[in-house]
Amino acid sequence: MDAKNRFETRTTFALSRLEWLAFLAVSLVLAFQHRTDIRWGVFVLLFAVIDVIGYLPGAIAYRRSPDRRIARGYYVAYNTMHSLVTAGAIAGAWALFVRPEWALLALPIHLMGDRALFGNSLKPFGVAFEPAADPDFAEFEKRYPPVFPGHPSEPTSVEGAHAVRA
């Protein structure tokens, strides 16, 4: 993926999820090490607020919509609450106005869990609010070559192309 080709192959997506899983593991280890220092009510509140504001309203609207189309505001709410920038701002404000504390680990645990375990990141306006295969992207993936033409590892047969891509 780069600035001109904003998509991920199965492999690059798996590698991104692996990075997020590493960050999740670090956050979970820190939470475990400091489990007696965590104010668990605050932890649960911080963990839940991301979905209470960012996911649940859109999920309800999506399920109630006969054509599964919902207002862009639901996407904006989701993306805002599932942003690492927002999580950093919440953690910074909490540390400044309340106190720095280990319960703030709820934020990266939630966000990295979504990304690493479920493969969910920010939602573009042009796709369904709930995960569903986009037919145009599915067709693109079928046609996408596993390597660029002329690359030394380019398969020499159609069967080889499908084997590398799968």
Short mmCIF file of C-alpha atoms in Angstrom, two decimals:
data_model
loop_
_atom_site.label_atom_id
_atom_site.label_comp_id
_atom_site.label_asym_id
_atom_site.label_seq_id
_atom_site.Cartn_x
_atom_site.Cartn_y
_atom_site.Cartn_z
CA MET A 1 0.00 0.00 0.00
CA ASP A 2 1.22 3.47 -0.77
CA ALA A 3 -0.15 6.97 -1.35
CA LYS A 4 -1.21 6.09 -4.92
CA ASN A 5 -2.57 2.58 -4.23
CA ARG A 6 -4.64 2.65 -1.08
CA PHE A 7 -5.58 -0.98 -0.62
CA GLU A 8 -4.05 -3.97 1.05
CA THR A 9 -3.47 -7.48 -0.17
CA ARG A 10 -4.27 -10.40 2.11
CA THR A 11 -0.59 -10.59 3.04
CA THR A 12 -0.08 -6.90 3.83
CA PHE A 13 -3.35 -6.89 5.80
CA ALA A 14 -2.17 -9.91 7.79
CA LEU A 15 1.14 -8.17 8.49
CA SER A 16 -0.69 -5.04 9.68
CA ARG A 17 -2.84 -7.18 11.97
CA LEU A 18 0.31 -8.81 13.33
CA GLU A 19 1.72 -5.38 14.23
CA TRP A 20 -1.55 -4.45 15.94
CA LEU A 21 -1.48 -7.80 17.76
CA ALA A 22 1.99 -6.98 19.11
CA PHE A 23 0.74 -3.62 20.41
CA LEU A 24 -2.29 -5.38 21.92
CA ALA A 25 -0.01 -7.91 23.62
CA VAL A 26 2.16 -5.17 25.14
CA SER A 27 -0.97 -3.37 26.41
CA LEU A 28 -2.38 -6.59 27.89
CA VAL A 29 0.91 -7.45 29.59
CA LEU A 30 1.05 -3.97 31.13
CA ALA A 31 -2.57 -4.29 32.28
CA PHE A 32 -1.84 -7.69 33.81
CA GLN A 33 1.30 -6.43 35.54
CA HIS A 34 -0.62 -3.48 36.99
CA ARG A 35 -3.97 -5.23 37.54
CA THR A 36 -4.04 -4.26 41.22
CA ASP A 37 -3.42 -0.60 40.32
CA ILE A 38 -6.20 -0.39 37.72
CA ARG A 39 -9.45 1.26 38.71
CA TRP A 40 -11.62 -1.30 36.96
CA GLY A 41 -14.73 0.88 36.80
CA VAL A 42 -12.75 3.52 34.91
CA PHE A 43 -11.22 0.81 32.71
CA VAL A 44 -14.66 -0.56 31.75
CA LEU A 45 -16.00 2.96 31.15
CA LEU A 46 -13.10 3.88 28.84
CA PHE A 47 -13.29 0.53 27.06
CA ALA A 48 -17.05 0.80 26.52
CA VAL A 49 -17.35 4.48 25.55
CA ILE A 50 -15.62 3.81 22.23
CA ASP A 51 -18.46 1.53 21.08
CA VAL A 52 -21.30 3.20 22.98
CA ILE A 53 -20.67 6.42 21.03
CA GLY A 54 -18.85 5.14 17.96
CA TYR A 55 -20.37 1.78 17.02
CA LEU A 56 -23.74 1.01 18.62
CA PRO A 57 -25.73 3.93 17.13
CA GLY A 58 -24.54 3.07 13.61
CA ALA A 59 -25.08 -0.66 14.12
CA ILE A 60 -28.65 -0.07 15.29
CA ALA A 61 -29.36 2.33 12.41
CA TYR A 62 -27.84 -0.14 9.92
CA ARG A 63 -29.99 -3.01 11.16
CA ARG A 64 -33.13 -0.85 11.12
CA SER A 65 -32.52 0.51 7.63
CA PRO A 66 -34.40 -1.45 4.95
CA ASP A 67 -31.70 -0.77 2.34
CA ARG A 68 -28.78 -0.90 4.83
CA ARG A 69 -27.85 2.70 4.03
CA ILE A 70 -27.23 5.01 6.96
CA ALA A 71 -26.22 8.63 7.40
CA ARG A 72 -22.56 9.56 7.09
CA GLY A 73 -22.64 10.87 10.66
CA TYR A 74 -22.61 7.27 11.92
CA TYR A 75 -19.38 6.65 9.99
CA VAL A 76 -17.89 9.87 11.34
CA ALA A 77 -18.81 8.86 14.91
CA TYR A 78 -17.31 5.40 14.38
CA ASN A 79 -14.10 6.74 12.86
CA THR A 80 -13.74 9.45 15.48
CA MET A 81 -14.13 7.08 18.40
CA HIS A 82 -11.98 4.35 16.83
CA SER A 83 -9.13 6.71 16.03
CA LEU A 84 -5.80 6.47 17.81
CA VAL A 85 -5.69 10.27 17.70
CA THR A 86 -8.97 10.47 19.63
CA ALA A 87 -7.77 7.83 22.09
CA GLY A 88 -4.57 9.83 22.62
CA ALA A 89 -6.57 13.01 23.19
CA ILE A 90 -8.85 11.25 25.68
CA ALA A 91 -5.88 9.74 27.51
CA GLY A 92 -4.05 13.06 27.55
CA ALA A 93 -7.06 14.98 28.82
CA TRP A 94 -7.76 12.29 31.44
CA ALA A 95 -4.16 12.35 32.64
CA LEU A 96 -4.18 16.15 32.77
CA PHE A 97 -7.58 16.75 34.37
CA VAL A 98 -8.11 13.55 36.38
CA ARG A 99 -4.79 11.72 36.76
CA PRO A 100 -2.46 9.45 34.81
CA GLU A 101 -3.51 5.88 35.52
CA TRP A 102 -3.25 2.34 34.27
CA ALA A 103 -6.98 2.21 33.46
CA LEU A 104 -6.14 4.24 30.35
CA LEU A 105 -4.81 1.00 28.86
CA ALA A 106 -8.45 0.23 28.06
CA LEU A 107 -8.14 2.54 25.04
CA PRO A 108 -5.30 0.77 23.18
CA ILE A 109 -6.62 -2.63 24.29
CA HIS A 110 -9.99 -1.87 22.69
CA LEU A 111 -8.59 -0.33 19.50
CA MET A 112 -5.83 -2.88 18.96
CA GLY A 113 -8.26 -5.69 19.75
CA ASP A 114 -10.61 -4.41 17.06
CA ARG A 115 -7.79 -4.18 14.55
CA ALA A 116 -5.80 -7.31 15.42
CA LEU A 117 -8.54 -9.76 16.39
CA PHE A 118 -11.44 -8.62 14.21
CA GLY A 119 -9.62 -6.87 11.35
CA ASN A 120 -11.71 -3.72 11.84
CA SER A 121 -10.21 -0.31 11.29
CA LEU A 122 -11.72 2.96 10.12
CA LYS A 123 -14.82 2.79 7.88
CA PRO A 124 -14.95 4.46 4.45
CA PHE A 125 -18.30 6.02 3.49
CA GLY A 126 -18.58 3.84 0.38
CA VAL A 127 -18.78 0.45 2.11
CA ALA A 128 -21.47 -1.11 4.28
CA PHE A 129 -21.33 -0.09 7.95
CA GLU A 130 -21.14 -3.76 8.92
CA PRO A 131 -18.50 -5.91 7.20
CA ALA A 132 -19.73 -7.16 3.83
CA ALA A 133 -17.78 -8.04 0.72
CA ASP A 134 -17.87 -5.22 -1.82
CA PRO A 135 -18.44 -6.82 -5.26
CA ASP A 136 -16.13 -4.36 -7.03
CA PHE A 137 -13.29 -5.04 -4.59
CA ALA A 138 -13.86 -8.80 -4.79
CA GLU A 139 -13.58 -8.57 -8.59
CA PHE A 140 -10.45 -6.43 -8.30
CA GLU A 141 -8.86 -8.99 -5.97
CA LYS A 142 -9.55 -11.75 -8.49
CA ARG A 143 -7.73 -9.79 -11.20
CA TYR A 144 -4.93 -8.34 -9.04
CA PRO A 145 -1.60 -9.91 -9.99
CA PRO A 146 0.41 -11.29 -7.06
CA VAL A 147 3.55 -9.57 -8.40
CA PHE A 148 4.06 -6.82 -10.90
CA PRO A 149 4.45 -7.94 -14.55
CA GLY A 150 8.00 -8.87 -15.46
CA HIS A 151 9.06 -9.47 -11.83
CA PRO A 152 11.41 -12.50 -11.56
CA SER A 153 8.97 -14.29 -9.22
CA GLU A 154 6.02 -13.79 -11.57
CA PRO A 155 4.21 -17.12 -12.06
CA THR A 156 4.50 -18.57 -15.53
CA SER A 157 1.02 -20.10 -15.57
CA VAL A 158 -2.50 -19.14 -14.59
CA GLU A 159 -2.53 -21.91 -11.95
CA GLY A 160 0.68 -20.51 -10.48
CA ALA A 161 -0.82 -17.03 -10.29
CA HIS A 162 -3.78 -18.29 -8.32
CA ALA A 163 -1.60 -20.36 -5.99
CA VAL A 164 0.61 -17.39 -5.09
CA ARG A 165 -2.31 -15.04 -4.54
CA ALA A 166 -4.32 -17.43 -2.35
#
